[in-house]
PDB file of C-alpha atoms in Angstrom:
ATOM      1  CA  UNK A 340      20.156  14.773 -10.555  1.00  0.00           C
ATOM      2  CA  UNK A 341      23.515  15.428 -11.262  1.00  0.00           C
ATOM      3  CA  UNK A 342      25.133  15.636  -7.249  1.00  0.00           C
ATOM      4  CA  UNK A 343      29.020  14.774  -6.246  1.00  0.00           C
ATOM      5  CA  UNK A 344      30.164  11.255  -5.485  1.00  0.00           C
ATOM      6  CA  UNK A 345      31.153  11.764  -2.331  1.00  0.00           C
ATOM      7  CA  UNK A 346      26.964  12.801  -1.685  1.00  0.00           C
ATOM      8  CA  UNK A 347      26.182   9.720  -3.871  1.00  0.00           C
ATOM      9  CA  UNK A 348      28.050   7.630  -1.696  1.00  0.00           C
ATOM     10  CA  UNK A 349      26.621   8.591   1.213  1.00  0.00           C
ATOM     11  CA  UNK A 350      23.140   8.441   0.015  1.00  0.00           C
ATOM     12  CA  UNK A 351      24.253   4.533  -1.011  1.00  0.00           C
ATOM     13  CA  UNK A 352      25.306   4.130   2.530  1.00  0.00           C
ATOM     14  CA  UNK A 353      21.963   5.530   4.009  1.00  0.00           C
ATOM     15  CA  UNK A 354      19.692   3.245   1.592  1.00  0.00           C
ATOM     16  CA  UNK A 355      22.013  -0.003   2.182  1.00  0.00           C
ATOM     17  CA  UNK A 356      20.912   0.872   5.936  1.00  0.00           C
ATOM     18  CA  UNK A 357      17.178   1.298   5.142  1.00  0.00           C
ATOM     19  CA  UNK A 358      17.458  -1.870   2.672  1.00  0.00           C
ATOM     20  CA  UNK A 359      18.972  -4.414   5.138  1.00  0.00           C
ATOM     21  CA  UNK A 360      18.782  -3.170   8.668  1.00  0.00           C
ATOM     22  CA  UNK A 361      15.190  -1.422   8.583  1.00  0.00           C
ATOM     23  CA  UNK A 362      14.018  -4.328   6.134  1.00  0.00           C
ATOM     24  CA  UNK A 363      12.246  -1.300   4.049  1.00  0.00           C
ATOM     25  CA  UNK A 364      10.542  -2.945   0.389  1.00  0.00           C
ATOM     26  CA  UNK A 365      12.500  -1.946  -3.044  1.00  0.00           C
ATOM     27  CA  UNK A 366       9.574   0.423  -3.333  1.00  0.00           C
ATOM     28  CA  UNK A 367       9.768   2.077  -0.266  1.00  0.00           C
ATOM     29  CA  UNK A 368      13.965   2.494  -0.328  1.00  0.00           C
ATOM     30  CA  UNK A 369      13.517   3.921  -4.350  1.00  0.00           C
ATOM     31  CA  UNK A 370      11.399   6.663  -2.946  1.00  0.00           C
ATOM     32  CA  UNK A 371      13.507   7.822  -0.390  1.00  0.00           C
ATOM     33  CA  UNK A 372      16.315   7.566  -2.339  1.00  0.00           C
ATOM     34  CA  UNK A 373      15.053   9.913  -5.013  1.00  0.00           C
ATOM     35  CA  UNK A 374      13.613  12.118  -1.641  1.00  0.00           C
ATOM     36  CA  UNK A 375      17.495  12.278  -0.325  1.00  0.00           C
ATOM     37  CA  UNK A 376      18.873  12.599  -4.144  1.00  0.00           C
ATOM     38  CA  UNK A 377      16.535  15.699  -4.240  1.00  0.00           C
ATOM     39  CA  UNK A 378      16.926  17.294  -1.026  1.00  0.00           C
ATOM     40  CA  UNK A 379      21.367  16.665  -0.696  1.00  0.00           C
ATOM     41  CA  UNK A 380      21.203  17.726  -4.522  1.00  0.00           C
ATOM     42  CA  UNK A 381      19.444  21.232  -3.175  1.00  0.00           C
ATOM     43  CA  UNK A 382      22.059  21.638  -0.323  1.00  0.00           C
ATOM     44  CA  UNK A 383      24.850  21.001  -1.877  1.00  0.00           C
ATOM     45  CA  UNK A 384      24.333  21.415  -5.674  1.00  0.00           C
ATOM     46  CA  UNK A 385      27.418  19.534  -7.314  1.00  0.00           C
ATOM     47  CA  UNK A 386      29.564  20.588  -4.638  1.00  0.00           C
ATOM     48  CA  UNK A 387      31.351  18.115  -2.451  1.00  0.00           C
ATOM     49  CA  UNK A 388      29.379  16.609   0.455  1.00  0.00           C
ATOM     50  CA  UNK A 389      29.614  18.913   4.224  1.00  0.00           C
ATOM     51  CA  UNK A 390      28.280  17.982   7.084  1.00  0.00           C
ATOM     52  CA  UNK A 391      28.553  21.325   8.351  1.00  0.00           C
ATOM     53  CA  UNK A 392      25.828  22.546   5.528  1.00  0.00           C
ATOM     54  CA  UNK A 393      23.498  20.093   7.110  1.00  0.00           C
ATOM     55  CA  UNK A 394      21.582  22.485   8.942  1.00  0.00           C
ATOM     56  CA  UNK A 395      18.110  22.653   9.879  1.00  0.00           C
ATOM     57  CA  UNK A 396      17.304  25.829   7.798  1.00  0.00           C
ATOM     58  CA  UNK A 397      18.739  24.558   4.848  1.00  0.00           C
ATOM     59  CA  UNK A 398      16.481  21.254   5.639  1.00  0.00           C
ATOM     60  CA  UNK A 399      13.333  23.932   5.683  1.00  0.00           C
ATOM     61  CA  UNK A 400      14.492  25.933   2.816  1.00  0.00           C
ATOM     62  CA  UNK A 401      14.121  22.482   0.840  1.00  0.00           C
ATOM     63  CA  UNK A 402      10.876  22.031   1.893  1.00  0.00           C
ATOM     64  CA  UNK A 403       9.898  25.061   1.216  1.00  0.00           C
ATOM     65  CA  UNK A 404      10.867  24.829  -1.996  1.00  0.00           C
ATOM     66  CA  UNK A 405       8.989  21.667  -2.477  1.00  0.00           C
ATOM     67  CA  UNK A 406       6.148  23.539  -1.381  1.00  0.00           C
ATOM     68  CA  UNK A 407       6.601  26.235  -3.705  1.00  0.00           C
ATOM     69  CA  UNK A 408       6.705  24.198  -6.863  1.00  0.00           C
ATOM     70  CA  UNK A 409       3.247  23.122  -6.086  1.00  0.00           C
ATOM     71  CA  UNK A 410       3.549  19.698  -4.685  1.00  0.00           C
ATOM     72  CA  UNK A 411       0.707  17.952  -2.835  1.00  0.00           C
ATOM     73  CA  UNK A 412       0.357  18.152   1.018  1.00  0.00           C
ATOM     74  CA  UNK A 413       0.735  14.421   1.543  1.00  0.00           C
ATOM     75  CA  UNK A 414       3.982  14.649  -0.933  1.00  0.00           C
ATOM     76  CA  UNK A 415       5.435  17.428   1.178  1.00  0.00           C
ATOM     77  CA  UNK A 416       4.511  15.190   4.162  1.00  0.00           C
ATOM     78  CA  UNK A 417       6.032  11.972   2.664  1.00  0.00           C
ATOM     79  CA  UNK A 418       9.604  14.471   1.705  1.00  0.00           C
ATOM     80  CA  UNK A 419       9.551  15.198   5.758  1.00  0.00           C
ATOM     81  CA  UNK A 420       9.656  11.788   6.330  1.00  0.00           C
ATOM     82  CA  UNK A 421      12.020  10.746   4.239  1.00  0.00           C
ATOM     83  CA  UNK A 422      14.692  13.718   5.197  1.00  0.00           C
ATOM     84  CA  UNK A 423      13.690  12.785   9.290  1.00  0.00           C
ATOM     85  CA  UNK A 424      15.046   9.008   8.065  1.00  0.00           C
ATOM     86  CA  UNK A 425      17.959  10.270   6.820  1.00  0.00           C
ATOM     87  CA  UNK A 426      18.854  13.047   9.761  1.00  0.00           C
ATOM     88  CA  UNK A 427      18.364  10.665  12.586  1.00  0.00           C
ATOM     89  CA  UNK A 428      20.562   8.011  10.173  1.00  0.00           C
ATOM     90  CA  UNK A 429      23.057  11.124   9.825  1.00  0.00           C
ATOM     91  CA  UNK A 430      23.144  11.651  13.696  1.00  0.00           C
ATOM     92  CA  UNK A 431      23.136   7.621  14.415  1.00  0.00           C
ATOM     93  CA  UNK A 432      26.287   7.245  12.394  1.00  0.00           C
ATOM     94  CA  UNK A 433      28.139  10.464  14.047  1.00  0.00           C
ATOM     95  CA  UNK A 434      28.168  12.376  10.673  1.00  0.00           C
ATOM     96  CA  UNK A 435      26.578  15.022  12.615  1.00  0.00           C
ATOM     97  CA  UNK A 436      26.380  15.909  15.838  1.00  0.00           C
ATOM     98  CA  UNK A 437      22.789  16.535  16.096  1.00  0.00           C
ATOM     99  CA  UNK A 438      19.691  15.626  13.754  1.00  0.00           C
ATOM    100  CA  UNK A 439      19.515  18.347  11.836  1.00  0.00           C
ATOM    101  CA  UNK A 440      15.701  17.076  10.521  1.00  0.00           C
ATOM    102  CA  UNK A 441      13.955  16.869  14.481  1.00  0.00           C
ATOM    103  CA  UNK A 442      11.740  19.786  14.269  1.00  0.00           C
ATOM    104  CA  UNK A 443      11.087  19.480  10.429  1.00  0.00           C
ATOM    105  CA  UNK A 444       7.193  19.510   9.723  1.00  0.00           C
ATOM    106  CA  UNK A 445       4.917  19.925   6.843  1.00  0.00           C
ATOM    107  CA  UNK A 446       1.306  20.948   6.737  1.00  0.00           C
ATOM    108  CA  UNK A 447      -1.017  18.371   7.958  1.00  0.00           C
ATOM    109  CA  UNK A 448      -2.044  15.627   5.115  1.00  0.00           C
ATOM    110  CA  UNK A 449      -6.050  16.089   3.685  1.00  0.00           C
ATOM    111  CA  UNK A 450      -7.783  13.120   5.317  1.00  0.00           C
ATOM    112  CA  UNK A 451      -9.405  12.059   2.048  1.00  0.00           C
ATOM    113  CA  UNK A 452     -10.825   8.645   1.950  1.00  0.00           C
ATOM    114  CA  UNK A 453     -10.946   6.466  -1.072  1.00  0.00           C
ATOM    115  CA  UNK A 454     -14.393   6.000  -2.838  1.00  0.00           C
ATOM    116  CA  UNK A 455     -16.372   3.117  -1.046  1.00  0.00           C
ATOM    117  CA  UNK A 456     -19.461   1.207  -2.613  1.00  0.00           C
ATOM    118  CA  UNK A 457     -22.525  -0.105  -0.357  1.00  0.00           C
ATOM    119  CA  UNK A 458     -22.861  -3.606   0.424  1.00  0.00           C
ATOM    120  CA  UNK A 459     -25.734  -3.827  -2.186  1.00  0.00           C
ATOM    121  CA  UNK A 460     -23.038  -2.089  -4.988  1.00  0.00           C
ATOM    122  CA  UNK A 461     -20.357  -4.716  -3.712  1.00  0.00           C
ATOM    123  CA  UNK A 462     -23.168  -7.146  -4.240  1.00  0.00           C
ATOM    124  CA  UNK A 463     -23.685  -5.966  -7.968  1.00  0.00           C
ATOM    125  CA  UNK A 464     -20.327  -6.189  -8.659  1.00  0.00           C
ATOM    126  CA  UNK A 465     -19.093  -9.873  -8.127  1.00  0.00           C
ATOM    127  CA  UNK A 466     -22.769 -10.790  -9.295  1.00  0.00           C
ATOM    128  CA  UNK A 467     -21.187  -9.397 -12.653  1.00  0.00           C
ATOM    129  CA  UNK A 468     -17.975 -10.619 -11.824  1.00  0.00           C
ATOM    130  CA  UNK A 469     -19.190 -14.467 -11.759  1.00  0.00           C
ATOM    131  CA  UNK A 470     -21.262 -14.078 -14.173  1.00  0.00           C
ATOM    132  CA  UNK A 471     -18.293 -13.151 -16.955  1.00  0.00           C
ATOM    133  CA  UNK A 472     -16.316 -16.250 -15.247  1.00  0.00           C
ATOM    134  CA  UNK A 473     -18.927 -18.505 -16.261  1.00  0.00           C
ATOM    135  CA  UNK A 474     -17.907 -17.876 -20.083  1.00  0.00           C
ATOM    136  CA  UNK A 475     -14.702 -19.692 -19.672  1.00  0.00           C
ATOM    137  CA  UNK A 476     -12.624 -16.514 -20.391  1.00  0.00           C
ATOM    138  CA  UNK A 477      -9.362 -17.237 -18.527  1.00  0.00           C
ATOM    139  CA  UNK A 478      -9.047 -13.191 -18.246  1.00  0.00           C
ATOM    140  CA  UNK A 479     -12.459 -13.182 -16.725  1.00  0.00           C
ATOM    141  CA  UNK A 480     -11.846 -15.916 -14.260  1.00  0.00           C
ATOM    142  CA  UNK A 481      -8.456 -14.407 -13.245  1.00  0.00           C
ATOM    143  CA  UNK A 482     -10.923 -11.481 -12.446  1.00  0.00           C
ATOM    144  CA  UNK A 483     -13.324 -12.975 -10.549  1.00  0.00           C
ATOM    145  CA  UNK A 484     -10.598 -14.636  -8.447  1.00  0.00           C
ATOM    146  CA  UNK A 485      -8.466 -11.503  -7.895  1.00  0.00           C
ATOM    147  CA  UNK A 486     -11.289  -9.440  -6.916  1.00  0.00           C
ATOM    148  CA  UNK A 487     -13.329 -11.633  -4.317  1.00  0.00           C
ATOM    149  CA  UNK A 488      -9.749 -12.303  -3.043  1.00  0.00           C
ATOM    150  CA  UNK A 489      -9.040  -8.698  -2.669  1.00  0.00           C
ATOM    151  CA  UNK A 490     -12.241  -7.596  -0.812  1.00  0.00           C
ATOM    152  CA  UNK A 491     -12.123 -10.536   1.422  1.00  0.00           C
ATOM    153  CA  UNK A 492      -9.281  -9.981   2.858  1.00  0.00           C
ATOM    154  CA  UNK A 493      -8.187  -6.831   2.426  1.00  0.00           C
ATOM    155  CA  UNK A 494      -4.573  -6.875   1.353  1.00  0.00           C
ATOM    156  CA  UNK A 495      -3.277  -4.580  -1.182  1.00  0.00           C
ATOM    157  CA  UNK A 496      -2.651  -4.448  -4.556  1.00  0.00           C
ATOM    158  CA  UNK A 497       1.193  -5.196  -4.133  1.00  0.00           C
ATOM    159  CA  UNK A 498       0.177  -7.626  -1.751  1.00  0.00           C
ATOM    160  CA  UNK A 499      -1.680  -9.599  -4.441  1.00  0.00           C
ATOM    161  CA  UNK A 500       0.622  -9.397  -7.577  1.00  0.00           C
ATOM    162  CA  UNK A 501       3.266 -10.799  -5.257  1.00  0.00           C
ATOM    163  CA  UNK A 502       1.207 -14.004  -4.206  1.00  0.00           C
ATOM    164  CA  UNK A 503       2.287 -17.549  -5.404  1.00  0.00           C
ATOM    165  CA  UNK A 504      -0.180 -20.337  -5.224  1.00  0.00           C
ATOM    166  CA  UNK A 505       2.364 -21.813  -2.713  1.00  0.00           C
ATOM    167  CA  UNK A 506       1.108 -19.259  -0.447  1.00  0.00           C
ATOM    168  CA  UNK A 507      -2.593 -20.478  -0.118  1.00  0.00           C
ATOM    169  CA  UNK A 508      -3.849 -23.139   2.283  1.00  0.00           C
ATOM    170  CA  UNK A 509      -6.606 -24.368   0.033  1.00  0.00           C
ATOM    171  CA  UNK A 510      -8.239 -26.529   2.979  1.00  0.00           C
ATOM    172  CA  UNK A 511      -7.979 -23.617   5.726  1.00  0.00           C
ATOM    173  CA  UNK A 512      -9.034 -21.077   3.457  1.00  0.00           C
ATOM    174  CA  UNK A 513      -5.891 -18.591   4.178  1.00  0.00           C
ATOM    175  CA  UNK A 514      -3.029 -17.437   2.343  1.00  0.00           C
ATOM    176  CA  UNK A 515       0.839 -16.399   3.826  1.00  0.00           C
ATOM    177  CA  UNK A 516       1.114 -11.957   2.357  1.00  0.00           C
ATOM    178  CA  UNK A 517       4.503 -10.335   2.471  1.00  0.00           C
ATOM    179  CA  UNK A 518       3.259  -7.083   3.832  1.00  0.00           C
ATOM    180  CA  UNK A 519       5.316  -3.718   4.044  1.00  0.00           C
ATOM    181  CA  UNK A 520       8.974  -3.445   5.433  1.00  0.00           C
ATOM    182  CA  UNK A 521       8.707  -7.509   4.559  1.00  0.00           C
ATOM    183  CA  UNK A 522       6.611  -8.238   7.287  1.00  0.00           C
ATOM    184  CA  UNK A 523       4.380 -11.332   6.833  1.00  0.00           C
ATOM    185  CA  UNK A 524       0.709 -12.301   7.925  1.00  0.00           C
ATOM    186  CA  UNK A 525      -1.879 -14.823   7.396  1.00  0.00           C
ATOM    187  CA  UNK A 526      -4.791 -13.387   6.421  1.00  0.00           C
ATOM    188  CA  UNK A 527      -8.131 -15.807   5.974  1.00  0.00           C
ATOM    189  CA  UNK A 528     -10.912 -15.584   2.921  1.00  0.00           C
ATOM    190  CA  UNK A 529     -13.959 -16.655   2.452  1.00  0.00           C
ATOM    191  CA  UNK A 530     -16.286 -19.139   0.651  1.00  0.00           C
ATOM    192  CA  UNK A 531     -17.279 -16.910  -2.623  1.00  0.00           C
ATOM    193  CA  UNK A 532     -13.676 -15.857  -2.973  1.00  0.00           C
ATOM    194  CA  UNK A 533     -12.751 -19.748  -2.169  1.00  0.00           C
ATOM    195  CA  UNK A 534     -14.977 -20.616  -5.192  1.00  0.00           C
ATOM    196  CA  UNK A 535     -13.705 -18.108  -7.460  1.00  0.00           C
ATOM    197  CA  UNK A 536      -9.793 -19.637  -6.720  1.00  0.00           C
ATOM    198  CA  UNK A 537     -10.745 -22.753  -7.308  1.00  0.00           C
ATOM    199  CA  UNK A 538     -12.304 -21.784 -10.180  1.00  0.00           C
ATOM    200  CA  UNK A 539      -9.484 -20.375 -11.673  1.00  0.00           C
ATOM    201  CA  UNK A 540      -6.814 -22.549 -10.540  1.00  0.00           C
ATOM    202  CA  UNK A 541      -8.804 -25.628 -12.013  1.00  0.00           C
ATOM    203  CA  UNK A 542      -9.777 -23.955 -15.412  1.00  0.00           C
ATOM    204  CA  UNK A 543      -8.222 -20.460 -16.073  1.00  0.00           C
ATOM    205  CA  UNK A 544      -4.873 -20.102 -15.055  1.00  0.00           C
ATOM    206  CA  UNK A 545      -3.627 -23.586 -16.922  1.00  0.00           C
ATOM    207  CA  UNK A 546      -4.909 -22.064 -19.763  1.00  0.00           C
ATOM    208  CA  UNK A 547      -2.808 -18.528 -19.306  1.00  0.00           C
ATOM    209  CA  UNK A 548       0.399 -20.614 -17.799  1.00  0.00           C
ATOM    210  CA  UNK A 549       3.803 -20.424 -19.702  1.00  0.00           C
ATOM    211  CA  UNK A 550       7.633 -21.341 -18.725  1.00  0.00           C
ATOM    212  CA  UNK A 551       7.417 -17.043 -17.388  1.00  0.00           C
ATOM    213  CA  UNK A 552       4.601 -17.447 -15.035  1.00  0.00           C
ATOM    214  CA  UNK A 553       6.236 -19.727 -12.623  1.00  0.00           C
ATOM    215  CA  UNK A 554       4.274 -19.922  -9.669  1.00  0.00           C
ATOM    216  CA  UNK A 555       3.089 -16.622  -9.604  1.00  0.00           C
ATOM    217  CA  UNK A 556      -0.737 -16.929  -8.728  1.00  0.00           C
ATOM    218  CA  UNK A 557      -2.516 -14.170 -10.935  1.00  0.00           C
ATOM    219  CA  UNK A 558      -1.132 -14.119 -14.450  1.00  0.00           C
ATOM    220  CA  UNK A 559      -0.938 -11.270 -17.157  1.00  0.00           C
ATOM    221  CA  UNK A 560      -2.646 -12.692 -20.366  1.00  0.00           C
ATOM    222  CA  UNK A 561       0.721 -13.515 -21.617  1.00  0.00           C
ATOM    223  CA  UNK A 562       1.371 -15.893 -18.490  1.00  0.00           C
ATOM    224  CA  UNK A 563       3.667 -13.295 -16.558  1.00  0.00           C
ATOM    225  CA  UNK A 564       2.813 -12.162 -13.126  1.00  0.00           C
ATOM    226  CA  UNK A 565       0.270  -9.465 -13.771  1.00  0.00           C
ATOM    227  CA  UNK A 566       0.948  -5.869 -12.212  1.00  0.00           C
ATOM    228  CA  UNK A 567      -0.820  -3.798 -10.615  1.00  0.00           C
ATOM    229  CA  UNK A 568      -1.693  -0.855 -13.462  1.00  0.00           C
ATOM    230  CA  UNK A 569      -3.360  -4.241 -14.937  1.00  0.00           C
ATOM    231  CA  UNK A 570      -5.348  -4.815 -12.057  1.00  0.00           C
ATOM    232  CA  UNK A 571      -6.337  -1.468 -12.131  1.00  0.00           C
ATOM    233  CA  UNK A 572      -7.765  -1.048 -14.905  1.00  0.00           C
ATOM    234  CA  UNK A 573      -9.625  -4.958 -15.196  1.00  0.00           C
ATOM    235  CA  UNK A 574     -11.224  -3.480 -11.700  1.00  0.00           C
ATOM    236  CA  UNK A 575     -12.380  -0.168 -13.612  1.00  0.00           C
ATOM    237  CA  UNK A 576     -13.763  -2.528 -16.382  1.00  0.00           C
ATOM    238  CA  UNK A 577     -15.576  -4.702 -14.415  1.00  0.00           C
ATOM    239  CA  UNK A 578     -17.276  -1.819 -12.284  1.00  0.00           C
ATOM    240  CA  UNK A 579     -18.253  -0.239 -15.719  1.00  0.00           C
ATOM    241  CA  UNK A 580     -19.836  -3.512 -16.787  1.00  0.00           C
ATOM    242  CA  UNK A 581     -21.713  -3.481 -13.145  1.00  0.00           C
ATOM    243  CA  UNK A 582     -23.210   0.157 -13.133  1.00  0.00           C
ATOM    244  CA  UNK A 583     -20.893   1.002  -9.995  1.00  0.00           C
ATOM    245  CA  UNK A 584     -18.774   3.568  -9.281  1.00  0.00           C
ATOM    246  CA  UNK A 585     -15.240   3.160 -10.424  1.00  0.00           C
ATOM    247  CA  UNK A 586     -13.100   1.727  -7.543  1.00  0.00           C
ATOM    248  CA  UNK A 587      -9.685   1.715  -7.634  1.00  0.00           C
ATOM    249  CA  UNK A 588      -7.876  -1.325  -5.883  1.00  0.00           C
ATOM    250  CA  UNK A 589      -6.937   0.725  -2.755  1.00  0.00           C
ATOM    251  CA  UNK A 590     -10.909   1.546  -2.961  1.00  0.00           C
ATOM    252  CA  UNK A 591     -11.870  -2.115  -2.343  1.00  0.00           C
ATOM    253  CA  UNK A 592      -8.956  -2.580   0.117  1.00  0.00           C
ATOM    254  CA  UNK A 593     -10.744   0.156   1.705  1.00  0.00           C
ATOM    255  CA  UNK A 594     -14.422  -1.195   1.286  1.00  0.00           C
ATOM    256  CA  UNK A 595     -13.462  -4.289   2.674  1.00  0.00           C
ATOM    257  CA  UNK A 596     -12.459  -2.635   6.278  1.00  0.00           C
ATOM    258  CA  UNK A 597     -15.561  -0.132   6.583  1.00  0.00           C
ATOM    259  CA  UNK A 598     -17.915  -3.269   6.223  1.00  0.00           C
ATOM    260  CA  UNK A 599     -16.163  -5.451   8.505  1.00  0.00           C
ATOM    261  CA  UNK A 600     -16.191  -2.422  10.900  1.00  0.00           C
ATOM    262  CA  UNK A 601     -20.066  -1.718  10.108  1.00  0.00           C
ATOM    263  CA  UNK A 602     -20.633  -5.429  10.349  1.00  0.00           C
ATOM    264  CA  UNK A 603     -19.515  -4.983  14.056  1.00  0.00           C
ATOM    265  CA  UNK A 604     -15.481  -5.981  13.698  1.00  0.00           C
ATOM    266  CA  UNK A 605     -13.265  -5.292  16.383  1.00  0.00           C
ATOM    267  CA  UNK A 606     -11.217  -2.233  15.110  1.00  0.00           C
ATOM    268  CA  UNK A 607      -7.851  -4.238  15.971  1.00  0.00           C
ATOM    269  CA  UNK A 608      -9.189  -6.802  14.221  1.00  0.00           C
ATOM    270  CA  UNK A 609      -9.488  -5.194  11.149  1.00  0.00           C
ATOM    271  CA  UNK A 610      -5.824  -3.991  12.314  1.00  0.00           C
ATOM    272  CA  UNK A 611      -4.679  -7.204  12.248  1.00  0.00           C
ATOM    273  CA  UNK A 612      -6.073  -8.052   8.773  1.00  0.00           C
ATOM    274  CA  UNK A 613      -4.646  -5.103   7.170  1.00  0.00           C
ATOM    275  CA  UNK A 614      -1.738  -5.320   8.040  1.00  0.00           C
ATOM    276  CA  UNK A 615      -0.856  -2.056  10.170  1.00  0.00           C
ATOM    277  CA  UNK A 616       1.391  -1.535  12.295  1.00  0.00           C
ATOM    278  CA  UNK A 617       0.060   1.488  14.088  1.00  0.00           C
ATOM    279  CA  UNK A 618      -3.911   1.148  14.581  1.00  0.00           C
ATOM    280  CA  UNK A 619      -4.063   5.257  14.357  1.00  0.00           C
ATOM    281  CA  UNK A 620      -3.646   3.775  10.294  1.00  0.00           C
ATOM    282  CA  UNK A 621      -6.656   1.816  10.461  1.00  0.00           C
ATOM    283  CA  UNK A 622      -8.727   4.332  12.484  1.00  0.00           C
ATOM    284  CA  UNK A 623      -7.757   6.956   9.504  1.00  0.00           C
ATOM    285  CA  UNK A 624      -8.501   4.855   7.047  1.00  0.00           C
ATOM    286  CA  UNK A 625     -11.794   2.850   7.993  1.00  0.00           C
ATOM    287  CA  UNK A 626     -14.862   4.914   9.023  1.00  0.00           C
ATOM    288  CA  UNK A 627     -18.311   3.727  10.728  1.00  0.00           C
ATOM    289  CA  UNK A 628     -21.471   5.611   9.754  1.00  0.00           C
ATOM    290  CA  UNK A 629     -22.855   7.624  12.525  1.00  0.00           C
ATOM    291  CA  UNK A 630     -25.780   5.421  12.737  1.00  0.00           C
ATOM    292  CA  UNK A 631     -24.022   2.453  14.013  1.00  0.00           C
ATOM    293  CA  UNK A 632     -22.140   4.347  16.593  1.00  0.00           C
ATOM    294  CA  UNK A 633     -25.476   5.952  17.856  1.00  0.00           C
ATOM    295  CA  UNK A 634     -26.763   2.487  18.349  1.00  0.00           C
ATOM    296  CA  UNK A 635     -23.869   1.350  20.081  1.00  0.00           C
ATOM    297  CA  UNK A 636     -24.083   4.192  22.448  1.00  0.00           C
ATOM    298  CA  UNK A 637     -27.845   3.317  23.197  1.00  0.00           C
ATOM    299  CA  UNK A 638     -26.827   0.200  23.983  1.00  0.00           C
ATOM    300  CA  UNK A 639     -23.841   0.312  25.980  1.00  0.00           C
ATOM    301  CA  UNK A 640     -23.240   4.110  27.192  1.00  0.00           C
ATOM    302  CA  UNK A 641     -25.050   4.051  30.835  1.00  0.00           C
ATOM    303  CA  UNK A 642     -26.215   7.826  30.679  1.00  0.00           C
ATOM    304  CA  UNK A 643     -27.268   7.296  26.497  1.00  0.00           C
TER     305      UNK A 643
END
């Protein structure tokens, strides 16, 4: 968008804040730069930057215009967020006297979950899984590996791209994740996806490794770090080649937390493992059937 420099300069001065003081990831601080690119470029068009124009109904009207254009209620709720970043930045910094952004809300976000599979489909899957390993296929190792180590321990699919082998303890069974806003956990995994490592750290990935893939962990067939639209769609494959329903990564991210929590995990627990900050997060995005909870109330409610 095509905005003044003195605008661009201050939107450089907002995301050097967000980059090094709030620790935000290069993900994260590209989105709200775009948000802020969007939203200044509204208020102010190619005119020089005014604080004065910085107004809480102009904030709205941009919004609303969002909203008009059709965007999605959890886009409309991420371009609130964003624009409440920058206005308490804006009012932090003395560039205006108030935050213009304080009461700025969008409609409430759909609380759609991602697809889950049973324990059974879960089952079916790294049955299939292992068995294309056990061709030799480097590919289908890599697979095996990636998969059992993203359902056991529940990281995302950033998460995982970004792992080194320096990052696993081979002989505790963890590995070190750079989470979001560059916070870092350990996070353990079990003895399938332990197998399915070794597995492909003994036979597959020498056989995928160039002078690129330094010591990324997962590698791209051409021995780069792979990414995640790659992961994607070798996860789509291999539920096809199961008879599952197509998961996405986020899917078995997600699958991974409703078990634990069926299998009787402590929700901040599960908290813990995911990686959120806030455990509202993890109660939005885990669920436990209605069966289990009925049982637990039996149990442990005196007047059940």
């Amino acid at each position: 968008m095509d905005i003044a420099e003195s605008t661009r300069a201050l939107i450089d001065s907002w995301v050097e804040y967000l980059t090094y003081s709030r620790g935000f990831s290069d993900h994260t601080v590209r989105a709200y730069r775009s948000d802020a690119t969007d939203c200044l470029g509204f208020i102010f068009g190619t005119d020089e930057f005014a604080a004065a124009d910085l107004t809480p109904r102009n904030f709205r009207a941009w919004l609303g215009s969002r909203a008009r254009a059709g965007e999605s209620r959890a886009s409309l709720a991420r371009y609130a967020a964003s624009v409440r970043l920058l206005g308490q930045w804006l009012a932090r910094e003395k560039i205006v006297e108030t935050d213009p952004t304080l009461k700025l809300r969008s409609a409430p976000v759909d609380q759609n979950l991602p697809r889950t599979l049973t324990t059974e489909q879960i089952t079916a899957l790294f049955q299939q899984l292992r068995e294309n390993a056990a061709n030799g296929n480097p590919a289908d190792q890599r697979d095996w590996a990636m998969f059992e180590i993203l359902y056991a321990a529940g990281i995302r699919v950033g998460e995982l791209v970004a792992l080194s082998v320096g990052d696993l303890d081979r002989t505790q069974r963890t590995m070190r994740v750079q989470g979001k806003g560059n916070k870092q956990r350990v996070v353990p995994y079990g003895v399938p996806a332990a197998q399915a490592v070794e597995t492909w750290l003994d036979s597959g990935r020498p056989q995928l490794m160039t002078a690129e893939s330094a010591d990324a962990l997962f590698l791209g067939i051409r021995g780069k770090p792979i990414n995640p639209r790659t992961v994607r769609q070798r996860l789509e494959r291999a539920c096809a080649l199961a008879g599952v329903p197509i998961l996405s990564p986020h899917g078995l991210r997600h699958c991974a937390a409703t078990h634990m929590l069926e299998g009787g995990a402590d929700l901040r627990a599960v908290q813990d493992l995911l990686g959120h900050s806030s455990l509202a997060t993890t109660q939005r995005y885990t669920h436990v059937d209605s069966a289990r909870l009925s049982a637990i109330m039996r149990q442990a409610h005196p007047r059940a």
